[in-house]
Every structure is written in C-alpha cells, then in structure tokens.
C-alpha cells in the first residue's frame, strides 16, 4: 500500500470501529474499550510517522479524483497544522475511549455510545486532514451530526435533548455560512484545495468579495468554536456524559473553528479587518467565559466556560498580528488540549466516585482519592501557567506577543491578564476545593477510581510536564512546523522554562497574584457575578429559545395561510405563480420587444385548431358540469389529430386513449359527488380565475413561439436515431427512450402513479368503513352519509 491508501485507510478506521463497537461491547462488556482504543492508537502511530518529514518543512499530500469535471478531489494534506491536530485527536481519543469504558461500565447502551464516539473521532480526523474544500465541509457537518448524537445520548432527559438540538442548530447553521464562504473562495481563486489556495492570499484579499468571504468564514468558525455571541451552546453541551465533554473540549469540535482560522490565516489574515474582528470578538469571549466560569459551582460547567474563554484567547492570538502571536496560539492550543482533557476527566472521576459535581458539597477527598488529587493538581498548575508545565511556556509566549507599548497591545494585554487570572482561580478551585478541607458527606462513598478512569488524565498531566521539560524536541516536531504552516512562512518557536525577562514576566507574575486573590475571594466574586447577571436577566441562551419559538409560530402562521385545506386556493396560487414565471421574465429582459414570428399554418391544421378553440368556448359556455366535461375532450382529440398529421400515430393513439378515459372517469366522479349542476359563482369570483387561465395560456404560447424561433439542434435526435437499435435493440425510438434511455425516470413515474392509486384506494376504503360504522350505529345517519 502507498502512503495515500494507508492514510485514507487510517481515516476510515474509526468508522469501521463504530460499526464493530456494539458487537464488541456485547462480547467483552466494558473491556471492549481496550480493543477499540487500539484504533485511535494505530492512527496516532501512523501519523507520527510523518513527523520527521513535516518537521523539515515539507507536507504529505495525496488523494483521488472525486468530480473531475469540476476539479474536485478527495484529498488530504498533512502539514505542521493538520499533523498536530491529528495527533491530538487520535492520541487523546485513545485515552477517551478507555475512559468511556470505565465511566459507562454497566450502562445498557455503552456499545452505542462508543460507536457514536468513534464516528465523532472519524469526523474530526477527516476535517483536519482535508485538503479539498468539499471534503472539509462534509466532515465539518458530520461533526455537528455526531456531536448531536453524543450530547443527546441521555435522550430521556429534556435537558440533554435541548442541548443536542441547540448545538446542532448553531453549529449546523454556521456550516452553511462556511459552505457559502468556500464557494465564494472557489469562485475568486479558481482552486478547490487549501494547498493550492495558500499561495493566493494577495488574489483573495484584492477581490471585492474579500469582506464577504471573511464574514462567511467567520460565521462558520465562530459558531463552531463558541465565540460570542454564539457561545451559549457549548456550556449546555455539558449535558453529555463526561467522556464526551472531555473530548469535545480538549481536542475536537470546539477547536475546529480555531483550526479553520489558522488554516486560512495565510489567505485571509494580515488585513485590517482580520486584525480587528478576531481580537475584538476573541477578547470579549475570553472575558465573558472567564466571568461565567467563576459564577458556576458545577465542576463541568466551570471547566466548560473556561474552555470558551480559552477559545477566545486562541482566536484573539490568531488574528492579533504581532510577533510571537502565532507561536503563542500554537503553544496554548497544545497546552490547553492536555490540561483541559485531564481536568474534565478528573471532574468525571469525582462525579463517578462521589455522586456529585457541586464544588460547594465537596471537600477532603485527598485522603480517599490521592491519585486523582495529584492528577488534578498537575493539570491545574499547567492551566494556571506555572512551571514546570507546558502551560507556563504558553502563557509566557502569550504575554510576549502582547508586550508592545502601543495602545492596542496594552488594551488586549489588560484583558488577557484579567481573563487568565480568572481562569487561574477556576483551575485551582477545581483542583483544590474538592480535595482540601474537611471531608464532606457525599451521595456515594468516595474511593479511588479504577485504572480505566485515572489512566487517561494521568497520561495527559504527565504529557504536559514532559512537553515542558523536553520543549526543544516538542518545538522541533510540533510547535515550529505548526507555527510555520499557520503563518505561511518559516517560524521558529524557542521558548523554554526560562521565561521572557521584562514585560512578559511582569504580566505573568501579575496574573498569578490576581489569580490567588480571586481564588481566596472566590465565593464573593461568584456572588457578585451572579448578582450582575441576575440584574441583566436576558442572555443569548434565552434568546435562542425565543428565536426558536418565534420561528415555530411563524411557520404555523404561514402554514395556516398557505395550506388552508381548500383545493381552489392551491390551484389559484399554483397557476398564478406559473403565469408570473412565464410572463414577467420576458417583460423584464425585453424578450417581447420583438414581435413573435407566427409560423405559416396549412388550412387543414388551421381547421383543427379552430375546432379546438370552439371546444374551448363550449366548455366555458356550458350550462352544466357534465356538458363541460364532454366538451373538454374536444381539445384533447384535436391535439391527437395534430400528432397524427405530424407522423406520430403512437403518440396520437395514446392521446386518444387518455382523453377518452379522462372524460369517462371525470363523468363518473361527477355522478358520485354532491355538486351543483353548474357553477353559480358570481362574475367577480370567476374573473380572477379567467385572468389567470388566460395569462397561463398566453405565457405558454409565447414561450413555445420563442422556442420554435431558436435554431433546432439535432444532436439528441441523431443520438437516439443512431443508438436506439444498436444499443437498446429497439426500432421504435419513442418507446426506447421511455423504457431504456430514461427507464429509471419512467419507473419513478409509475411508482408515483401507483402510490397515488394506493392512497386513493385507502381513502375510499376508509370512507366506506366509516359509512358502515355509521350505518351500524345509526341507520339514518349512514344513509345520509351515502
């Protein structure tokens, strides 16, 4: 197998595992997690093999033609950016699968959960590996669908269903913005792959559609990565089981938007709009997320809001445009994946072993759960930006990017210090408050977690320590290639445990001091934030519910007005629209400026047309409905004669049969319906119908006259004449077209007629049964119904 085949196989493995997960769970119980974890582990090993090549500044690409006529390929790109995400998704994914095996031990639907989890993993791997625009969009939307399944896993609870629906609506709607943005990018640049697009930044930025592309792409990225004001879905996603929360917030979907911004930075970045919108919305998200995190007492919600805050920081750094900004974003993304995944799993362990996640009801767990306490403390130290963990390197680089003396840098440095200090306090509140102090009574007897639960967070916490201690190797293999891919030019990341001396170190120290103060006064800060939010009242989350309710009410109002149950209304609306379509465009585009050319008509054909017109007047002037029905057949028989004169006897015969059957069936139906003998509507009601009918006829006639003036293209006629007998083995070209060349279409038409017939038969039988029941209960009523 070549590299391309092996890589596509690696990307397909999670979906194959998803198919096998229910069966393996039935066979091995929660031990199936050990088997299924081999899938992401194998993917991690496969992509690790690209690290040496990628660290040299080269990329690994490959693919297959998907839609050659549109130059669309099914292609992948593994460079410094995508490789980092691939390793995080697969590496952390393996640990999450093991964690899920322990966390959902004994759950009746554990197999289904693991299947959803692997599908979600496959969607994320496909997203970050995609080089093709269309391939990225397909996997982008697949992450929304699979996250919907995971968030709503406990579908018996209304809260879980609402959270899943909300996440799907927000992220799925953002996906439509992304699709539009990618299509406009395709139109501007003329390429369908990111590898070809990366060098066309000047072309895209010089286009008058640049701002439209930017807004559309940001719409997709901001909804996916929970940027203000689309942040509300992310905390609500905590209704999902903790393995989902740990995976969702550490390495996967919430970072998909950040990944997109980083991928398009060489193309869309560096402009005033980019450097204004991203830092502004990123910093707002940073502060709001940190404040909302302080207000919470649920461990998962505290971590969820700090994830929102961290995503805001990443977006701000991606668009800031100063030296060290891209490098800081790279380091913080990796550090965040490690410590946040560990902390979420710790929160799940506490909930699993004590029965509660409320930090105000926890305390003294260090003696019962010493290993969990050590893991939580290590992850919190990294989240707080303290040495010797990788989070310290990230924090130092962040402040190096914001250490300039211009007002813009000073403003965002102040916001970043405030946000980081709040996150510092939350990190240690999660890591210390449940474990320190006097033991508190909990719903379940607290004890240390089994190996499947503590193995994942322990590895992630140790990875944060190892990455800092061996930062040179990590930078060479991960940080530098990733920063270079995002910047679109060579970058070198060299930060180590030796901090930046000067302003960055001072900002770092200030963050720690403020964080300690906030931690000590956490209860008062929580109360203050809760009071402010209570006074504000309304928020985007409530606004989402209001928007959905308004949409439902609007849809009901429209449905009531358009689908009112009256056939005459439907017919009037349908034919009125047909008339508009046929008549308005010719007037708007000047097609009627030139009088249509009427073809010369032989006398015998003209006579037949006169008969048809006479039949039309007979229908209109008929005194009763039965006469009108019989007169209606005159037009059909006249058309059949025209077909016969033009050498189409089979078509003429078909028309004769249809008209005869139509007249007979309509006459029979009229005898069964209790209708007045004639139409007694006043002239004011028949006039609009007449006007619409005349407009449709006029429009259709003008369209046909226009079509006949276009030079005839015999390509299709010649094709059917040439191949009907040699390919389809039929001499009757019309029959061959119907049953062979467009046989599937004919089959569909037959199916439609059959379904309609069955529906009519069902209604007739239903009515007959209803009448029999009425007759049994009340003979007089039954007779009246007949």
XYZ file of C-alpha atoms in Angstrom:
786
model
C 0.000 0.000 0.000
C 1.216 3.502 -0.786
C 1.034 6.474 1.588
C -2.229 7.747 0.104
C -4.029 4.432 0.528
C -2.692 3.928 4.050
C -3.739 7.427 5.087
C -7.270 7.034 3.752
C -7.455 3.662 5.494
C -6.383 5.338 8.742
C -9.099 7.976 8.290
C -11.709 5.246 7.707
C -10.713 3.118 10.715
C -12.867 4.999 13.281
C -15.973 4.433 11.168
C -15.176 0.728 10.874
C -14.670 0.665 14.631
C -18.030 2.373 15.087
C -19.686 -0.500 13.223
C -17.934 -3.076 15.423
C -18.361 -1.294 18.776
C -21.840 -2.628 19.701
C -20.841 -6.200 18.886
C -17.555 -5.960 20.794
C -19.341 -4.467 23.798
C -21.793 -7.361 23.854
C -18.844 -9.770 23.707
C -16.427 -8.149 26.176
C -18.533 -5.701 28.166
C -16.667 -2.568 29.240
C -13.422 -4.408 28.361
C -14.226 -3.689 24.702
C -12.720 -0.241 25.326
C -9.239 -1.823 25.376
C -9.848 -3.299 21.929
C -11.451 -0.188 20.444
C -8.708 2.074 21.833
C -6.303 0.265 19.513
C -7.939 2.063 16.577
C -7.024 5.656 17.556
C -3.689 4.331 18.877
C -2.906 2.872 15.450
C -3.928 6.149 13.805
C -1.636 8.027 16.189
C 1.275 5.739 15.247
C 0.542 6.153 11.533
C 0.552 9.943 11.590
C 3.527 10.064 13.967
C 5.493 8.606 11.085
C 5.027 11.885 9.205
C 6.594 13.986 11.984
C 10.168 13.800 10.690
C 9.196 14.890 7.192
C 6.834 17.616 8.384
C 9.454 18.970 10.808
C 11.659 19.628 7.771
C 9.049 21.988 6.365
C 7.526 19.528 3.910
C 3.937 18.365 3.688
C 2.437 14.992 2.870
C -0.465 15.167 0.422
C -2.456 12.761 -1.690
C -5.912 11.972 -2.917
C -8.202 10.733 -5.634
C -10.387 12.476 -8.190
C -13.915 12.922 -6.892
C -15.685 15.086 -9.512
C -13.101 15.506 -12.308
C -15.331 17.795 -14.372
C -15.320 20.336 -11.520
C -11.720 19.661 -10.464
C -12.944 18.363 -7.096
C -10.752 15.767 -5.408
C -10.976 13.618 -2.309
C -7.630 14.746 -0.947
C -5.713 15.084 2.312
C -2.949 17.413 3.467
C -0.666 16.667 6.398
C 1.464 19.685 7.309
C 2.503 21.109 10.656
C -1.004 22.379 11.438
C -3.017 19.306 10.498
C -0.429 16.893 11.939
C -0.702 18.483 15.394
C -4.475 18.200 15.330
C -4.341 14.637 14.005
C -2.034 13.589 16.830
C -4.143 15.336 19.468
C -7.412 13.883 18.169
C -6.099 10.328 17.864
C -3.904 10.359 20.972
C -6.448 11.907 23.311
C -9.137 9.896 21.534
C -7.491 6.623 22.544
C -7.454 7.759 26.183
C -11.090 8.918 25.996
C -12.191 5.534 24.640
C -10.526 3.831 27.612
C -12.054 6.385 29.972
C -15.506 5.813 28.469
C -15.104 2.086 29.034
C -14.701 2.684 32.752
C -17.099 5.602 33.104
C -20.045 3.847 31.427
C -19.317 0.402 32.832
C -22.579 -1.484 33.038
C -24.543 1.069 31.012
C -27.051 -0.766 28.776
C -26.122 1.421 25.786
C -22.356 1.569 26.201
C -21.816 -0.040 22.789
C -23.914 2.613 21.109
C -22.042 5.346 22.974
C -18.650 4.022 21.869
C -19.949 3.789 18.314
C -21.030 7.444 18.362
C -17.705 8.424 19.919
C -15.685 6.709 17.187
C -17.833 8.260 14.466
C -17.210 11.657 16.018
C -13.475 10.928 16.118
C -13.512 9.925 12.455
C -15.340 13.115 11.502
C -12.768 15.266 13.306
C -9.835 13.388 11.779
C -11.328 13.814 8.321
C -11.958 17.506 8.931
C -8.400 18.418 9.898
C -6.832 16.139 7.260
C -8.937 17.533 4.397
C -7.235 19.401 1.608
C -10.371 19.553 -0.523
C -12.927 22.274 0.246
C -15.833 19.899 -0.242
C -14.254 17.130 1.828
C -13.697 19.555 4.700
C -17.315 20.738 4.545
C -18.673 17.176 4.552
C -16.673 16.281 7.655
C -17.456 19.675 9.218
C -21.162 18.928 9.103
C -20.574 15.330 10.143
C -19.001 16.589 13.375
C -22.211 18.540 14.048
C -24.354 15.466 13.452
C -22.234 13.107 15.546
C -21.920 15.646 18.367
C -25.719 15.897 18.321
C -25.877 12.147 18.914
C -23.327 12.330 21.728
C -24.751 15.360 23.521
C -28.238 13.882 23.345
C -27.079 10.410 24.386
C -29.226 10.526 27.525
C -32.233 11.311 25.363
C -34.745 10.552 28.094
C -33.804 13.859 29.744
C -35.291 17.014 28.259
C -32.134 18.981 29.091
C -29.994 16.620 27.008
C -32.388 16.788 24.059
C -32.468 20.581 24.194
C -28.674 20.855 24.410
C -28.220 18.489 21.457
C -30.764 20.375 19.371
C -29.188 23.697 20.252
C -25.680 22.539 19.337
C -26.928 21.135 16.033
C -28.822 24.294 15.083
C -25.965 26.664 15.939
C -23.069 24.670 14.500
C -25.078 23.312 11.574
C -26.247 26.805 10.681
C -22.668 28.031 10.885
C -21.739 25.241 8.495
C -23.996 26.786 5.861
C -22.102 30.064 6.246
C -18.859 28.145 5.781
C -20.173 26.421 2.652
C -21.061 29.780 1.133
C -17.641 31.163 2.061
C -15.818 28.211 0.490
C -17.862 28.550 -2.701
C -17.003 32.245 -2.953
C -13.333 31.403 -2.311
C -13.527 28.852 -5.098
C -15.011 31.499 -7.391
C -12.291 34.041 -6.540
C -9.220 31.807 -6.561
C -10.310 29.137 -9.014
C -8.928 26.320 -6.850
C -10.644 23.733 -4.666
C -7.812 22.722 -2.328
C -6.196 24.526 0.591
C -2.686 23.567 -0.533
C -3.238 25.485 -3.775
C -5.099 28.309 -2.056
C -2.372 29.120 0.478
C -0.267 30.986 -2.080
C -3.194 33.013 -3.427
C -3.671 35.297 -0.417
C -2.991 38.526 -2.387
C -5.520 37.498 -5.040
C -8.248 36.827 -2.474
C -7.538 39.967 -0.444
C -7.594 42.133 -3.571
C -11.022 40.809 -4.551
C -14.101 42.979 -3.889
C -15.627 39.833 -2.368
C -12.941 39.535 0.309
C -15.118 41.010 3.060
C -17.993 38.707 2.135
C -15.670 35.690 2.291
C -14.303 36.821 5.656
C -17.752 37.276 7.202
C -18.973 33.910 5.915
C -15.895 32.021 7.092
C -16.020 33.721 10.484
C -19.689 32.754 10.744
C -18.696 29.122 10.413
C -15.670 29.370 12.693
C -17.313 31.434 15.438
C -20.324 29.128 15.752
C -18.136 26.029 15.861
C -15.674 27.443 18.384
C -18.317 29.089 20.578
C -17.292 32.704 20.115
C -19.535 35.448 21.468
C -22.455 35.720 20.760
C -22.670 32.045 19.680
C -21.079 30.734 22.875
C -24.184 29.536 24.666
C -24.367 26.073 23.089
C -21.015 24.959 24.497
C -21.808 25.012 28.252
C -25.173 23.404 27.567
C -23.317 20.574 25.832
C -22.246 19.507 29.324
C -25.472 17.521 29.387
C -23.464 14.886 27.556
C -21.636 12.179 29.534
C -18.238 13.323 30.829
C -16.166 11.385 28.222
C -17.862 13.494 25.558
C -17.201 16.700 27.480
C -13.541 15.814 27.932
C -13.093 15.003 24.248
C -15.272 17.813 22.911
C -13.475 20.495 24.948
C -9.900 19.265 24.725
C -9.021 18.281 21.199
C -12.028 18.139 18.952
C -15.087 20.040 17.802
C -14.713 23.272 19.749
C -11.271 23.696 18.219
C -12.497 23.059 14.668
C -13.298 26.747 14.214
C -9.863 27.727 15.508
C -8.343 25.196 13.109
C -10.218 26.782 10.200
C -8.999 30.272 11.114
C -5.438 29.014 11.407
C -5.702 27.180 8.078
C -6.952 30.282 6.281
C -4.616 32.721 8.040
C -2.174 32.850 5.059
C -5.107 33.623 2.755
C -7.396 35.894 4.775
C -5.061 37.082 7.532
C -2.976 40.203 7.863
C -5.688 42.634 6.751
C -7.111 45.402 8.953
C -10.469 43.605 9.039
C -8.879 40.327 10.170
C -6.788 42.046 12.838
C -9.834 43.939 14.132
C -12.620 41.348 14.161
C -10.700 38.377 15.570
C -9.035 40.139 18.530
C -12.219 42.026 19.458
C -14.538 39.019 19.455
C -11.835 36.775 20.889
C -11.165 39.070 23.840
C -14.893 39.536 24.528
C -15.301 35.761 24.568
C -12.253 35.451 26.835
C -13.655 37.799 29.470
C -17.271 36.621 29.314
C -16.245 32.976 29.510
C -13.975 33.567 32.482
C -16.629 35.540 34.381
C -19.296 32.927 33.718
C -16.882 30.200 34.841
C -16.377 31.927 38.199
C -20.128 32.027 38.748
C -20.563 28.240 38.433
C -20.388 25.601 41.163
C -20.693 22.570 38.875
C -17.177 21.316 38.080
C -18.013 20.541 34.452
C -19.639 23.922 33.888
C -16.678 25.708 35.464
C -14.359 23.935 33.041
C -16.733 24.405 30.107
C -16.797 28.179 30.488
C -13.014 28.310 30.842
C -12.850 26.371 27.562
C -14.944 29.087 25.994
C -12.543 31.626 27.469
C -9.516 29.751 26.139
C -11.036 29.565 22.668
C -11.492 33.308 22.757
C -7.807 33.698 23.631
C -6.828 31.453 20.714
C -8.985 33.428 18.279
C -7.540 36.696 19.585
C -3.954 35.484 19.153
C -4.634 34.069 15.674
C -5.771 37.473 14.463
C -3.546 39.733 16.551
C -0.748 40.007 14.021
C 2.165 40.783 16.348
C 5.459 38.878 16.713
C 5.035 35.738 18.827
C 1.223 35.802 18.429
C 1.032 32.755 16.154
C 3.650 30.961 18.233
C 1.658 31.724 21.400
C -1.537 30.393 19.799
C 0.231 27.150 18.875
C 1.654 26.601 22.354
C -1.565 27.478 24.128
C -3.626 25.186 21.894
C -1.417 22.193 22.680
C -1.194 23.026 26.391
C -4.950 23.537 26.622
C -5.641 20.179 24.991
C -3.504 18.439 27.599
C -4.608 20.133 30.807
C -8.286 20.575 29.894
C -8.701 16.959 28.858
C -7.144 15.876 32.163
C -9.288 18.226 34.257
C -12.531 17.175 32.597
C -11.733 13.534 33.227
C -10.908 14.410 36.842
C -14.298 16.098 37.168
C -15.886 12.954 35.780
C -13.972 10.797 38.274
C -15.178 12.941 41.166
C -18.764 12.724 39.953
C -18.477 8.983 39.293
C -16.987 8.161 42.698
C -18.854 10.646 44.919
C -22.162 11.149 43.107
C -21.898 14.945 42.825
C -20.028 17.632 40.872
C -21.086 20.563 43.069
C -17.869 22.078 44.372
C -19.677 23.522 47.397
C -20.654 19.998 48.503
C -17.171 18.514 48.138
C -14.148 18.541 50.407
C -11.441 16.403 51.963
C -11.191 13.907 49.083
C -7.377 13.931 49.082
C -7.245 11.030 51.535
C -9.805 8.894 49.693
C -8.606 9.814 46.190
C -4.906 10.738 46.427
C -4.029 9.779 42.843
C -6.908 11.809 41.417
C -5.835 14.745 43.588
C -2.283 14.574 42.233
C -3.531 14.471 38.637
C -5.896 17.397 39.211
C -3.172 19.471 40.821
C -0.714 18.811 37.992
C -3.294 19.789 35.357
C -4.291 22.906 37.309
C -0.676 24.022 37.582
C -0.405 23.819 33.805
C -3.715 25.646 33.335
C -2.580 28.332 35.758
C 0.587 28.850 33.720
C 3.038 27.816 36.412
C 6.334 25.985 35.877
C 7.423 23.314 35.165
C 4.423 22.515 32.910
C 3.775 23.301 29.273
C 1.081 25.803 30.191
C 3.825 28.013 31.612
C 5.569 28.164 28.241
C 2.299 29.016 26.524
C 1.465 31.787 28.984
C 4.923 33.350 28.656
C 4.641 33.355 24.874
C 1.177 34.904 25.075
C 2.500 37.821 27.081
C 5.491 38.170 24.770
C 3.001 38.678 21.926
C 1.193 41.407 23.897
C 4.178 43.233 25.385
C 4.375 46.126 22.912
C 3.804 49.663 24.134
C 1.153 50.691 21.610
C -2.386 51.299 22.949
C -3.814 48.297 21.111
C -1.353 45.896 22.711
C -1.833 47.460 26.140
C -5.628 47.129 25.923
C -5.551 43.481 24.908
C -2.810 42.736 27.451
C -5.054 44.077 30.227
C -7.966 41.946 29.010
C -5.749 38.874 28.739
C -4.333 39.312 32.232
C -7.852 39.643 33.639
C -9.092 36.582 31.761
C -6.072 34.455 32.674
C -6.318 35.459 36.334
C -9.958 34.368 36.437
C -9.054 31.068 34.762
C -6.214 30.616 37.275
C -8.709 30.905 40.109
C -11.115 28.444 38.468
C -8.333 25.942 37.742
C -7.271 25.745 41.361
C -10.868 25.816 42.565
C -11.417 22.623 40.539
C -8.145 21.061 41.707
C -8.101 22.070 45.376
C -11.562 22.701 46.781
C -12.911 19.148 46.288
C -9.785 17.669 47.896
C -8.798 20.101 50.644
C -10.513 20.900 53.913
C -12.701 18.655 55.987
C -14.286 15.602 54.367
C -17.827 16.351 53.247
C -20.727 13.939 53.112
C -21.344 12.852 49.524
C -24.150 10.803 47.924
C -21.723 7.926 47.314
C -18.844 6.657 49.424
C -15.709 8.213 47.899
C -12.867 5.953 46.812
C -10.095 5.959 44.233
C -11.134 5.417 40.637
C -10.318 2.241 38.679
C -7.469 2.228 36.182
C -9.657 2.906 33.138
C -10.696 6.208 34.686
C -7.406 7.559 36.010
C -5.100 6.306 33.232
C -6.151 8.931 30.666
C -5.889 12.058 32.832
C -2.625 10.803 34.352
C -1.042 10.435 30.897
C -2.242 13.888 29.824
C -0.944 15.531 33.014
C 2.428 13.833 32.629
C 2.492 14.805 28.937
C 2.123 18.461 29.972
C 5.137 18.051 32.253
C 7.218 16.137 29.692
C 6.456 18.631 26.929
C 7.873 21.442 29.064
C 10.943 19.519 30.190
C 11.743 18.433 26.632
C 10.474 21.568 24.952
C 13.259 21.599 22.366
C 12.130 18.300 20.904
C 8.438 19.284 21.088
C 9.149 22.561 19.310
C 11.137 20.861 16.566
C 8.497 18.221 15.878
C 5.272 20.090 16.692
C 5.380 23.792 17.576
C 7.690 25.117 14.856
C 6.080 23.211 11.933
C 2.625 24.192 13.136
C 3.504 27.870 13.545
C 5.117 27.886 10.101
C 2.024 26.352 8.500
C -0.275 28.915 10.143
C 1.921 31.894 9.281
C 2.550 30.717 5.726
C 6.257 31.320 6.241
C 9.050 29.754 8.320
C 8.715 30.437 12.040
C 10.857 29.187 14.926
C 9.473 28.520 18.407
C 12.215 28.577 21.036
C 10.511 29.332 24.381
C 11.650 27.118 27.260
C 11.243 27.009 31.030
C 13.496 30.080 31.075
C 10.893 32.855 30.775
C 10.938 36.055 28.738
C 12.559 38.614 31.039
C 10.862 42.020 31.219
C 7.280 42.929 30.494
C 6.112 39.338 29.723
C 7.422 38.060 33.061
C 5.852 41.012 34.893
C 2.470 40.335 33.261
C 2.831 36.671 34.166
C 3.548 37.498 37.800
C 0.612 39.910 37.898
C -1.654 37.173 36.572
C -0.591 34.780 39.333
C -1.083 37.387 42.073
C -4.527 38.344 40.791
C -5.418 34.683 40.401
C -4.533 33.926 44.009
C -6.577 36.901 45.209
C -9.571 35.769 43.132
C -9.212 32.216 44.403
C -9.277 33.365 48.009
C -12.309 35.577 47.392
C -13.989 33.124 45.017
C -17.269 32.925 46.942
C -17.637 36.720 46.985
C -16.688 37.012 43.303
C -19.180 34.273 42.425
C -21.948 36.059 44.280
C -21.093 39.372 42.630
C -21.097 37.930 39.117
C -24.363 36.082 39.796
C -25.936 39.319 41.040
C -24.900 41.233 37.917
C -26.168 38.511 35.618
C -29.441 38.338 37.508
C -29.910 42.083 37.051
C -29.223 41.750 33.320
C -31.663 38.869 33.033
C -31.695 38.211 29.293
C -28.902 36.313 27.567
C -28.152 34.611 24.241
C -29.280 31.251 25.620
C -32.734 32.628 26.380
C -32.628 34.461 23.062
C -32.114 31.137 21.283
C -35.290 29.762 22.851
C -37.173 32.906 21.905
C -35.921 32.693 18.330
C -36.963 29.046 18.009
C -40.405 29.759 19.455
C -40.856 32.695 17.074
C -39.786 30.543 14.156
C -42.295 27.853 15.102
C -45.108 30.408 15.457
C -44.183 31.953 12.101
C -44.149 28.560 10.422
C -47.583 27.764 11.847
C -48.947 31.110 10.633
C -47.542 30.605 7.146
C -48.818 27.035 7.034
C -52.300 28.111 8.098
C -52.403 30.779 5.409
C -50.912 28.732 2.570
C -52.198 25.264 3.494
C -55.780 26.169 4.305
C -57.315 22.907 3.060
C -59.054 24.470 0.030
C -58.147 22.989 -3.346
C -59.257 26.125 -5.205
C -56.741 28.191 -3.211
C -53.930 25.784 -4.057
C -54.842 25.786 -7.748
C -55.086 29.570 -7.850
C -51.695 30.002 -6.162
C -50.021 27.375 -8.366
C -51.261 28.649 -11.696
C -50.835 32.256 -10.636
C -47.158 31.569 -9.986
C -46.856 29.758 -13.309
C -48.321 32.791 -15.062
C -45.840 35.098 -13.325
C -42.904 32.871 -14.252
C -43.995 32.726 -17.894
C -44.834 36.402 -18.381
C -42.697 38.531 -16.040
C -39.176 37.489 -17.199
C -39.895 38.176 -20.898
C -41.040 41.685 -20.000
C -38.092 42.320 -17.690
C -35.470 41.118 -20.170
C -37.039 42.614 -23.282
C -37.885 39.324 -24.935
C -41.205 40.726 -26.111
C -39.636 43.807 -27.722
C -39.549 41.861 -30.955
C -42.909 40.574 -32.103
C -43.028 36.786 -32.235
C -42.931 35.225 -35.676
C -46.058 33.180 -36.290
C -45.390 30.164 -38.496
C -47.473 29.555 -41.575
C -50.200 27.001 -40.856
C -51.765 24.766 -43.536
C -55.503 25.101 -43.971
C -56.398 21.642 -42.623
C -54.307 22.216 -39.464
C -55.909 25.618 -39.022
C -59.315 23.990 -39.237
C -58.414 21.570 -36.466
C -57.204 24.453 -34.298
C -60.496 26.257 -34.908
C -62.314 23.137 -33.711
C -60.154 23.153 -30.565
C -60.977 26.808 -29.901
C -64.660 26.074 -30.487
C -64.398 23.284 -27.925
C -62.878 25.777 -25.511
C -65.854 28.098 -25.884
C -68.138 25.119 -25.458
C -66.505 24.363 -22.121
C -66.763 27.943 -20.925
C -70.352 28.435 -22.045
C -71.651 25.028 -20.947
C -74.748 25.241 -18.759
C -73.878 22.238 -16.611
C -70.763 20.408 -15.497
C -71.344 17.214 -17.454
C -71.593 19.126 -20.733
C -68.381 20.965 -19.847
C -66.573 17.677 -19.199
C -67.648 16.210 -22.520
C -66.718 19.424 -24.327
C -63.324 19.364 -22.639
C -62.417 16.284 -24.645
C -62.625 18.294 -27.884
C -59.252 19.942 -27.210
C -57.567 16.628 -26.421
C -58.905 14.928 -29.569
C -57.849 17.930 -31.657
C -54.292 17.681 -30.326
C -54.299 13.933 -31.048
C -55.236 14.653 -34.673
C -52.333 17.134 -34.891
C -49.981 14.399 -33.619
C -51.371 12.064 -36.275
C -50.829 14.605 -39.031
C -47.204 15.073 -37.940
C -46.412 11.369 -38.260
C -46.750 10.211 -34.639
C -49.561 7.657 -34.701
C -48.444 6.009 -31.431
C -48.481 9.341 -29.620
C -51.840 10.190 -31.182
C -53.275 6.850 -30.069
C -52.027 7.491 -26.517
C -53.642 10.925 -26.545
C -56.950 9.482 -27.810
C -56.934 6.900 -25.011
C -56.096 9.426 -22.323
C -58.773 11.854 -23.402
C -61.412 9.122 -23.619
C -60.535 7.772 -20.179
C -60.354 11.266 -18.706
C -63.827 12.166 -19.919
C -65.297 8.852 -18.738
C -63.613 8.971 -15.319
C -64.497 12.625 -14.713
C -68.103 11.964 -15.706
C -68.272 9.006 -13.301
C -66.696 11.013 -10.489
C -69.140 13.862 -11.007
C -72.038 11.476 -10.570
C -70.651 10.446 -7.171
C -70.001 13.942 -5.860
C -72.772 16.075 -4.433
C -72.115 19.167 -6.543
C -74.447 21.704 -8.007
C -75.243 21.109 -11.644
C -73.473 24.294 -12.706
C -71.067 26.899 -11.411
C -73.103 29.544 -9.583
C -70.202 31.778 -8.576
C -70.653 35.493 -9.305
C -68.629 37.185 -12.031
C -66.279 38.884 -9.534
C -65.133 35.442 -8.370
C -64.754 33.842 -11.796
C -62.926 36.824 -13.296
C -59.600 36.212 -11.423
C -59.699 32.553 -12.448
C -60.296 33.525 -16.053
C -57.477 36.074 -15.953
C -55.026 33.524 -14.538
C -56.085 30.945 -17.134
C -55.636 33.412 -19.998
C -52.261 34.505 -18.597
C -51.036 30.903 -18.369
C -52.211 30.157 -21.887
C -50.674 33.357 -23.249
C -47.409 32.768 -21.464
C -47.200 29.170 -22.622
C -47.986 30.141 -26.187
C -45.391 32.921 -26.247
C -42.808 30.578 -24.750
C -43.464 27.956 -27.415
C -43.263 30.576 -30.181
C -39.946 31.747 -28.771
C -38.627 28.194 -28.594
C -39.554 27.484 -32.200
C -37.529 30.503 -33.336
C -34.350 29.026 -31.869
C -32.328 27.021 -34.410
C -33.025 23.334 -33.976
C -30.187 21.298 -32.513
C -30.437 17.754 -33.864
C -27.752 16.296 -31.564
C -30.168 14.385 -29.334
C -32.355 13.273 -32.236
C -29.329 11.976 -34.111
C -28.070 10.226 -30.981
C -31.342 8.395 -30.362
C -31.751 7.544 -34.042
C -28.221 6.168 -34.194
C -28.169 4.166 -30.981
C -31.773 3.099 -30.332
C -31.379 -0.069 -32.358
C -27.658 -0.768 -31.827
C -27.622 -0.225 -28.062
C -31.220 -0.607 -26.882
C -32.272 -3.048 -29.661
C -35.498 -1.231 -30.415
C -36.783 0.270 -33.643
C -39.425 2.497 -32.033
C -37.355 5.438 -30.830
C -40.049 6.865 -28.557
C -40.548 3.539 -26.802
C -36.794 3.057 -26.424
C -36.433 6.495 -24.846
C -39.239 5.810 -22.376
C -38.255 2.312 -21.276
C -34.492 2.340 -21.800
C -32.644 5.647 -22.045
C -34.849 7.197 -19.369
C -36.149 3.947 -17.901
C -35.389 4.980 -14.323
C -37.435 8.146 -14.782
C -40.300 6.099 -16.190
C -40.047 3.717 -13.252
C -40.300 6.705 -10.930
C -43.402 7.953 -12.741
C -45.007 4.513 -12.495
C -44.171 4.447 -8.779
C -45.792 7.850 -8.288
C -48.955 6.747 -10.087
C -49.010 3.520 -8.082
C -48.586 5.319 -4.762
C -51.291 7.832 -5.684
C -53.617 4.988 -6.629
C -52.959 3.189 -3.366
C -53.599 6.400 -1.453
C -56.921 6.906 -3.243
C -57.866 3.284 -2.621
C -57.061 3.681 1.063
C -59.211 6.802 1.300
C -62.096 5.101 -0.473
C -61.922 2.091 1.834
C -61.578 4.366 4.853
C -64.707 6.242 3.820
C -66.552 3.008 3.147
C -65.602 1.639 6.555
C -66.654 4.868 8.213
C -70.028 4.744 6.474
C -70.569 1.121 7.552
C -69.839 2.018 11.170
C -72.245 4.962 10.934
C -74.905 2.707 9.493
C -74.432 0.186 12.278
C -74.825 2.879 14.922
C -77.455 5.000 13.231
C -79.051 3.710 10.003
C -80.479 7.125 9.147
C -77.081 8.842 9.528
C -75.413 6.148 7.439
C -77.889 6.631 4.629
C -77.380 10.398 4.783
C -73.627 9.890 4.540
C -74.090 7.902 1.351
